[in-house]
Coordinates of C-alpha atoms in Angstrom, one line a residue:
X433 CA -3.6 29.8 0.5
X434 CA -0.7 31.9 -0.7
X435 CA 0.6 32.0 -4.3
X436 CA 4.3 31.4 -4.8
X437 CA 6.2 34.6 -4.2
X438 CA 9.7 35.6 -5.6
X439 CA 12.4 35.6 -2.9
X440 CA 14.8 37.3 -5.2
X441 CA 14.1 38.7 -8.7
X442 CA 15.2 37.0 -11.9
X443 CA 18.4 38.3 -13.4
X444 CA 18.1 39.9 -16.7
X445 CA 19.8 37.9 -19.4
X446 CA 20.0 38.6 -23.1
X447 CA 20.1 34.9 -23.8
X448 CA 16.5 34.7 -22.7
X449 CA 15.3 36.3 -25.9
X450 CA 16.9 33.6 -28.1
X451 CA 17.4 29.9 -27.6
X452 CA 20.6 28.3 -28.9
X453 CA 19.9 24.7 -27.8
X454 CA 16.6 22.8 -27.7
X455 CA 16.5 19.7 -25.5
X456 CA 13.9 17.5 -27.1
X457 CA 12.9 14.9 -24.5
X458 CA 10.8 11.9 -25.6
X459 CA 8.5 10.6 -22.9
X460 CA 5.0 9.3 -22.2
X461 CA 2.8 10.2 -19.3
X462 CA 1.5 7.1 -17.5
X463 CA -1.8 6.9 -15.6
X464 CA -2.1 3.8 -13.4
X465 CA -5.9 4.1 -13.9
X466 CA -8.3 6.8 -15.2
X467 CA -10.5 6.0 -18.2
X468 CA -9.3 2.4 -18.0
X469 CA -8.5 0.3 -15.0
X470 CA -5.0 -0.9 -14.1
X471 CA -4.8 -4.0 -16.4
X472 CA -6.0 -2.0 -19.5
X473 CA -3.3 0.7 -19.1
X474 CA -0.7 -2.0 -18.4
X475 CA -1.4 -3.5 -21.8
X476 CA -0.9 0.0 -23.4
X477 CA 2.4 0.4 -21.7
X478 CA 3.7 -2.9 -23.1
X479 CA 3.2 -1.6 -26.6
X480 CA 5.0 1.6 -25.8
X481 CA 7.9 -0.1 -24.1
X482 CA 8.4 -2.5 -27.0
X483 CA 8.4 0.3 -29.5
X484 CA 10.8 2.4 -27.4
X485 CA 13.2 -0.5 -27.1
X486 CA 13.1 -1.0 -30.9
X487 CA 13.9 2.7 -31.4
X488 CA 16.7 2.6 -28.9
X489 CA 18.2 -0.4 -30.6
X490 CA 17.8 1.1 -34.1
X491 CA 18.7 4.7 -33.6
X492 CA 21.8 5.5 -31.5
X493 CA 20.7 9.2 -31.0
X494 CA 17.3 8.2 -29.6
X495 CA 16.6 8.9 -25.9
X496 CA 13.7 8.1 -23.7
X497 CA 12.2 8.9 -20.2
X498 CA 10.6 6.5 -17.9
X499 CA 8.6 7.5 -14.8
X500 CA 6.7 5.6 -12.1
X501 CA 7.5 2.0 -11.0
X502 CA 3.9 0.9 -11.7
X503 CA 4.3 2.0 -15.3
X504 CA 7.3 -0.3 -15.9
X505 CA 6.7 -3.2 -13.6
X506 CA 4.1 -5.1 -15.6
X507 CA 6.3 -4.9 -18.8
X508 CA 9.4 -5.7 -16.6
X509 CA 7.8 -8.8 -15.2
X510 CA 6.4 -10.0 -18.6
X511 CA 9.6 -9.4 -20.6
X512 CA 12.6 -10.8 -18.6
X513 CA 14.5 -11.2 -21.9
X514 CA 14.5 -7.4 -22.4
X515 CA 15.7 -6.5 -18.9
X516 CA 19.5 -6.4 -19.5
X517 CA 19.0 -4.5 -22.8
X518 CA 17.1 -1.8 -20.8
X519 CA 19.7 -1.7 -18.1
X520 CA 22.4 -1.3 -20.8
X521 CA 20.5 1.7 -22.3
X522 CA 20.2 3.3 -18.8
X523 CA 24.0 2.8 -18.1
X524 CA 24.8 4.3 -21.5
X525 CA 22.8 7.4 -20.6
X526 CA 20.1 7.0 -23.2
X527 CA 17.2 6.2 -20.9
X528 CA 16.6 8.3 -17.8
X529 CA 14.3 7.1 -15.0
X530 CA 12.5 10.0 -13.4
X531 CA 9.8 10.6 -10.8
X532 CA 10.9 7.9 -8.4
X533 CA 7.4 7.1 -7.3
X534 CA 5.5 3.8 -7.0
X535 CA 2.5 5.5 -8.5
X536 CA 2.5 9.3 -9.1
X537 CA 0.6 10.5 -6.1
X538 CA -1.5 13.6 -5.5
X539 CA 0.6 15.7 -3.2
X540 CA -2.1 17.3 -1.1
X541 CA -4.5 14.6 0.0
X542 CA -2.3 11.7 1.3
X543 CA -0.5 11.8 4.7
X544 CA 3.1 13.0 4.6
X545 CA 4.3 9.5 5.6
X546 CA 2.5 7.9 2.7
X547 CA 3.8 10.5 0.3
X548 CA 7.4 9.8 1.4
X549 CA 6.8 6.0 1.3
X550 CA 5.7 6.4 -2.4
X551 CA 9.0 8.0 -3.3
X552 CA 11.0 5.5 -1.3
X553 CA 9.2 2.5 -2.8
X554 CA 9.6 3.9 -6.4
X555 CA 13.2 4.8 -6.0
X556 CA 14.0 1.3 -4.6
X557 CA 12.4 -0.4 -7.6
X558 CA 14.4 1.7 -10.1
X559 CA 17.7 1.3 -8.2
X560 CA 17.3 -2.4 -7.3
X561 CA 15.7 -3.7 -10.5
X562 CA 16.8 -1.3 -13.2
X563 CA 20.1 -0.1 -11.7
X564 CA 19.0 3.5 -12.1
X565 CA 19.5 6.3 -9.7
X566 CA 16.6 8.8 -9.9
X567 CA 17.7 12.4 -9.7
X568 CA 14.7 14.2 -11.2
X569 CA 11.4 14.4 -9.4
X570 CA 8.8 14.4 -12.2
X571 CA 5.3 15.6 -11.1
X572 CA 4.0 16.7 -14.5
X573 CA 0.3 15.9 -14.0
X574 CA -0.3 16.3 -10.3
X575 CA -3.1 18.8 -9.3
X576 CA -1.0 21.1 -7.2
X577 CA 2.2 21.2 -5.1
X578 CA 2.4 22.1 -1.4
X579 CA 5.1 24.5 -0.1
X580 CA 6.8 21.7 1.8
X581 CA 7.7 19.6 -1.3
X582 CA 11.2 21.0 -1.9
X583 CA 12.2 19.7 1.6
X584 CA 10.6 16.3 0.9
X585 CA 12.2 16.0 -2.5
X586 CA 15.6 16.9 -1.1
X587 CA 15.2 14.4 1.8
X588 CA 14.2 11.6 -0.6
X589 CA 17.4 12.1 -2.7
X590 CA 16.2 14.3 -5.6
X591 CA 18.4 17.1 -6.9
X592 CA 16.0 18.6 -9.5
X593 CA 12.2 18.8 -10.2
X594 CA 9.9 19.1 -13.2
X595 CA 6.2 20.1 -13.0
X596 CA 3.5 21.5 -15.2
X597 CA 0.4 22.5 -13.1
X598 CA 0.0 25.1 -10.4
X599 CA 1.3 28.4 -11.5
X600 CA -1.5 30.9 -11.3
X601 CA -2.9 31.9 -14.7
X602 CA -2.5 35.6 -14.0
X603 CA 1.3 35.0 -13.5
X604 CA 1.9 32.6 -16.4
X605 CA 3.4 35.2 -18.7
X606 CA 6.0 36.5 -16.3
X607 CA 6.7 33.6 -14.1
X608 CA 10.2 32.1 -14.6
X609 CA 10.4 28.6 -16.0
X610 CA 13.7 27.9 -14.3
X611 CA 14.2 28.7 -10.6
X612 CA 15.1 27.3 -7.2
X613 CA 12.0 26.3 -5.3
X614 CA 12.5 26.8 -1.6
X615 CA 10.7 25.2 1.3
X616 CA 9.8 26.8 4.7
X617 CA 12.9 25.3 6.2
X618 CA 15.1 27.0 3.6
X619 CA 16.0 23.9 1.6
X620 CA 15.6 24.3 -2.2
X621 CA 15.5 22.3 -5.4
X622 CA 16.4 23.2 -8.9
X623 CA 13.1 23.4 -10.8
X624 CA 11.8 23.6 -14.3
X625 CA 8.2 24.5 -15.0
X626 CA 6.7 23.2 -18.2
X627 CA 4.8 26.4 -18.9
X628 CA 3.4 25.0 -22.2
X629 CA 2.5 21.8 -20.4
X630 CA 3.9 18.3 -20.7
X631 CA 2.3 17.4 -24.1
X632 CA 4.5 18.3 -27.0
X633 CA 4.9 17.6 -30.8
X634 CA 2.4 14.8 -30.9
X635 CA 2.1 13.1 -34.3
X636 CA -1.5 13.1 -35.4
X637 CA -1.9 13.0 -39.2
X638 CA 0.3 12.5 -42.2
X639 CA 4.0 13.3 -42.0
X640 CA 3.5 16.5 -44.2
X641 CA 0.7 17.8 -41.9
X642 CA 2.7 16.8 -38.8
X643 CA 5.7 18.8 -40.1
X644 CA 3.5 21.9 -40.4
X645 CA 2.0 21.4 -37.0
X646 CA 5.4 20.7 -35.3
X647 CA 6.8 23.9 -36.7
X648 CA 3.8 26.0 -35.7
X649 CA 3.8 24.5 -32.2
X650 CA 7.5 24.8 -31.7
X651 CA 7.6 28.5 -32.7
X652 CA 4.7 29.3 -30.4
X653 CA 6.5 27.5 -27.5
X654 CA 9.7 29.4 -28.2
X655 CA 7.8 32.7 -28.2
X656 CA 6.2 31.9 -24.9
X657 CA 9.3 30.6 -23.2
X658 CA 11.7 33.2 -24.4
X659 CA 10.6 35.5 -21.6
X660 CA 10.5 32.7 -19.0
X661 CA 13.7 30.8 -19.5
X662 CA 16.8 31.7 -17.5
X663 CA 19.3 30.5 -20.1
X664 CA 19.6 29.8 -23.8
X665 CA 18.5 26.2 -23.3
X666 CA 14.9 25.2 -24.0
X667 CA 13.1 22.2 -22.5
X668 CA 10.9 20.6 -25.2
X669 CA 8.8 17.5 -24.2
X670 CA 8.0 15.1 -27.1
X671 CA 4.9 13.0 -26.3
X672 CA 1.8 12.9 -24.2
X673 CA -0.4 10.4 -22.3
X674 CA 0.5 6.9 -23.5
X675 CA 2.4 8.2 -26.5
X676 CA 4.1 5.6 -28.6
X677 CA 7.5 7.0 -29.7
X678 CA 7.6 8.0 -33.4
X679 CA 10.4 8.1 -35.9
X680 CA 8.8 11.3 -37.3
X681 CA 10.5 13.1 -34.4
X682 CA 13.9 12.1 -35.8
X683 CA 13.1 13.3 -39.3
X684 CA 11.8 16.6 -38.0
X685 CA 14.8 17.3 -35.8
X686 CA 17.1 16.6 -38.8
X687 CA 15.2 19.0 -41.0
X688 CA 14.9 21.7 -38.3
X689 CA 18.7 21.7 -37.7
X690 CA 19.3 22.1 -41.4
X691 CA 17.8 25.6 -41.4
X692 CA 17.5 27.0 -37.9
X693 CA 20.0 28.6 -35.5
X694 CA 18.5 27.1 -32.4
X695 CA 19.8 23.5 -32.7
X696 CA 17.6 20.7 -31.5
X697 CA 19.0 17.5 -30.0
X698 CA 17.3 14.4 -28.5
X699 CA 18.0 14.8 -24.8
X700 CA 17.0 13.9 -21.2
X701 CA 16.1 16.0 -18.1
X702 CA 19.5 15.3 -16.5
X703 CA 21.2 16.8 -19.5
X704 CA 18.9 19.9 -19.5
X705 CA 19.6 20.6 -15.9
X706 CA 23.3 20.1 -16.4
X707 CA 23.3 22.8 -19.1
X708 CA 21.1 25.0 -17.0
X709 CA 23.4 24.9 -14.1
X710 CA 26.4 25.7 -16.3
X711 CA 24.6 28.6 -18.0
X712 CA 22.7 30.2 -15.1
X713 CA 24.2 28.9 -11.9
X714 CA 23.6 31.1 -8.9
X715 CA 21.7 33.7 -11.0
X716 CA 18.5 31.6 -10.9
X717 CA 15.7 33.2 -9.0
X718 CA 14.5 31.7 -5.7
X719 CA 10.8 31.2 -5.2
X720 CA 8.9 30.1 -2.1
X721 CA 5.3 29.1 -1.5
X722 CA 2.9 26.5 -2.9
X723 CA 1.5 25.9 -6.4
X724 CA -2.1 25.6 -5.2
X725 CA -5.1 25.6 -5.4
X726 CA -5.9 23.9 -8.6
X727 CA -8.9 21.7 -9.7
X728 CA -10.4 22.1 -6.2
X729 CA -13.4 19.9 -7.0
X730 CA -11.2 16.9 -6.6
X731 CA -11.0 17.4 -2.9
X732 CA -14.7 16.6 -2.4
X733 CA -15.4 14.0 -5.1
X734 CA -15.7 10.3 -4.3
X735 CA -15.8 10.9 -0.6
X736 CA -15.4 7.2 0.3
X737 CA -11.9 7.3 -1.2
X738 CA -10.9 10.2 1.0
X739 CA -12.2 8.4 4.1
X740 CA -10.4 5.2 3.0
X741 CA -7.2 7.1 2.5
X742 CA -7.1 8.4 6.1
X743 CA -8.4 5.2 7.7
X744 CA -5.8 2.9 6.0
X745 CA -2.9 5.3 6.3
X746 CA -3.4 5.7 10.1
X747 CA -4.1 2.1 10.6
X748 CA -1.0 0.8 8.9
X749 CA 1.2 3.1 10.8
X750 CA -0.3 1.9 14.1
X751 CA 0.2 -1.7 13.0
X752 CA 3.8 -0.9 12.1
X753 CA 4.5 0.6 15.5
X754 CA 3.0 -2.2 17.5
X755 CA 4.7 -4.9 15.3
X756 CA 8.0 -3.1 15.6
X757 CA 7.8 -3.4 19.4
X758 CA 6.9 -7.0 19.3
X759 CA 9.5 -7.9 16.6
X760 CA 12.3 -6.0 18.5
X761 CA 11.3 -8.0 21.6
X762 CA 11.5 -11.3 19.8
X763 CA 7.8 -12.0 20.3
X764 CA 6.6 -12.3 16.7
X765 CA 8.3 -12.4 13.2
X766 CA 8.0 -9.2 11.1
X767 CA 5.0 -9.6 8.7
X768 CA 6.9 -8.2 5.7
X769 CA 4.7 -9.7 2.9
X770 CA 1.4 -8.5 4.5
X771 CA 2.8 -5.0 5.0
X772 CA 4.1 -5.0 1.4
X773 CA 0.7 -5.9 0.0
X774 CA -1.1 -3.4 2.2
X775 CA 1.3 -0.6 1.3
X776 CA 0.9 -1.5 -2.4
X777 CA -2.8 -1.1 -2.2
X778 CA -2.6 2.2 -0.3
X779 CA 0.1 3.7 -2.6
X780 CA -1.8 2.8 -5.7
X781 CA -4.9 4.5 -4.4
X782 CA -2.8 7.6 -3.7
X783 CA -2.3 7.9 -7.5
X784 CA -3.5 11.4 -8.4
X785 CA -6.4 10.5 -10.6
X786 CA -7.6 7.8 -8.2
X787 CA -7.5 9.6 -4.9
X788 CA -8.8 12.8 -6.6
X789 CA -11.8 10.9 -7.8
X790 CA -11.5 11.7 -11.5
X791 CA -11.5 8.0 -12.6
X792 CA -14.4 6.0 -14.0
X793 CA -16.8 4.0 -11.8
X794 CA -14.8 0.8 -12.5
X795 CA -11.7 2.6 -11.1
X796 CA -13.7 3.7 -8.1
X797 CA -14.8 0.2 -7.3
X798 CA -11.3 -1.1 -7.6
X799 CA -10.0 1.5 -5.3
X800 CA -12.5 0.6 -2.6
X801 CA -11.5 -3.1 -2.9
X802 CA -7.8 -2.0 -2.3
X803 CA -8.8 -0.2 0.8
X804 CA -10.8 -3.2 2.1
X805 CA -7.8 -5.5 1.6
X806 CA -5.4 -3.0 3.2
X807 CA -7.7 -2.6 6.3
X808 CA -8.1 -6.4 6.6
X809 CA -4.4 -7.0 6.5
X810 CA -3.4 -4.2 8.8
X811 CA -6.2 -5.1 11.3
X812 CA -5.0 -8.6 11.5
X813 CA -1.4 -7.5 12.0
X814 CA -2.4 -5.0 14.7
X815 CA -4.5 -7.6 16.6
X816 CA -1.7 -10.1 16.5
X817 CA 0.7 -7.6 17.9
X818 CA -1.7 -6.4 20.6
X819 CA -2.3 -10.1 21.6
X820 CA 1.5 -10.6 21.9
X821 CA 1.8 -7.6 24.2
X822 CA -1.3 -8.4 26.2
X823 CA -0.1 -11.9 27.0
X824 CA 3.0 -10.4 28.6
X825 CA 1.3 -7.6 30.5
X826 CA 1.6 -7.9 34.3
X827 CA -1.9 -8.2 35.7
X828 CA -2.8 -8.5 39.4
X829 CA -5.9 -8.8 41.5
X830 CA -9.3 -10.4 41.1
X831 CA -11.9 -9.7 38.5
X832 CA -11.7 -8.8 34.8
X833 CA -8.5 -7.2 33.7
X834 CA -8.8 -4.4 31.0
X835 CA -5.8 -3.3 29.0
X836 CA -5.9 0.1 27.2
X837 CA -3.3 0.7 24.4
X838 CA -2.1 4.1 23.3
X839 CA -0.3 3.9 20.0
X840 CA 0.4 7.7 19.8
X841 CA 3.8 9.1 20.8
X842 CA 2.4 11.2 23.7
X843 CA 0.5 10.5 26.9
X844 CA -3.3 10.8 26.7
X845 CA -6.1 11.2 29.3
X846 CA -9.4 10.2 28.0
X847 CA -12.5 8.3 29.0
X848 CA -12.5 4.7 27.8
X849 CA -15.6 2.5 27.6
X850 CA -15.9 -1.2 27.2
X851 CA -18.7 -3.8 27.6
X852 CA -18.3 -6.2 30.5
X853 CA -19.9 -9.6 31.1
X854 CA -21.2 -9.3 34.7
X855 CA -21.4 -13.0 35.0
X856 CA -17.6 -13.3 34.9

C-alpha cells in the first residue's frame, strides 16, 4: 500500500501562522452499534436530538451537525411533531446534514456497489424527509480511506470531505489539513483533515475547570494546526461520541472573543469550506493516494461477518439482475419491499464498527441475524425470478431438460454438475 503523496507542494502563506477566524462546529459522532446494540444507541440519540432542538430554539446563534440517516430516523419516526421545526432550522442554515450515509460504512471491506448504495440511501433520506441536500462527506471515524474515494464522493454528489483517521503518524506534523484529494481518474474533492481528531472541547467537570481545559486544549490545537492549515480559518469540532450539546460552549465562546484576536463563531462545515475556498482557492495542494492501512486487525476479526458481507452483497446483486429482466418483461412485479429490507440489513452491517468486528458479542449476534434475513429474502427473490425465466425457456427433445443460468456480464465455459433421477 502506498501512502498519500503530494502532487503539488503547499503554497507558503503567512496566514498559516495565525488564525483569524475559528469555526466552532457542534456535532456528535453516532455509532449504530458498538458497546451497545442498535436500540440502546437509538435511545441515546433521542436525548441528544431533544437537547439540540431546545438549544436551537433558545439560542439563535447555535448551530448543529447531523450525520447518518440511521442516527436520525428513530428520533424522526418517534417525534413527528418536531419534524417541521427541524426542517425550518435546516432551511435557515443553522443545521447541516453531512455524511449522506445510511450507516457510516467502512470504506475498505464492503463491495463498491454496496458502498455507493449506502451513500445513495442516506442522501435520499436527508433530501426526501428532511429537505436537506448533503454537500459534505463526513467520514470522521472510519478506519481508512481507499484512493478511489474522491471519485466515488464526486459521483455521489459531494463537493467536500472531512475525515480524521489515516494520515501516517510520521507525516502528521507536516501534512496539510486542507487540500484537494485526487482519485486515480484525476477527479478531486476539497478536503479537511481533522488532525487533532473529531473530539473537541468536551465538557467534563465544573464550568470553572472546563474553562481551563477548553483554553488549554484550544491553544494546543492552534499550535498544531497553525503549520497545517492553508488559510487563516480554523476548523474546531465541539463534541464527541454521543455528546449532548452544552450551553457551556456558548459561554466560553463569548468569553474567548472578549480577549482574543482569533475570533470564534458557531459554524457549520459548509461555512468553513466556503471561507476556505475564498481564502485559498487554487493555491491548495493536491494529494493523491490512499489513507491506509490503519487498525489492520479489523480485517481478520469476526470472520463470519466478512463471509456474510461478501455472500449477501453478491447474492442481492444477482437477485436484482434476474428480477430486472423479469420485471422489464412483465413477468413478475418488482419486489421493492423485500429488496428494501434486505439492503437495510446489509448496509447496517457495513457500519464501520460492525463489519470491522469491534462490537460486543451482542452486536455480533445481531449482525449475523441480519445476514440470515438478507440471504433468505434475496434467495427467495432469485428463485422466483429463475422460475419465471425457466417457465418461458424453449425446450425440445425427450428426457430431462437442464437449464444453466449465468448472472455475470460475460460468457463463461465451466463444468456444471447436477444430480439426476434416472427413473424419470
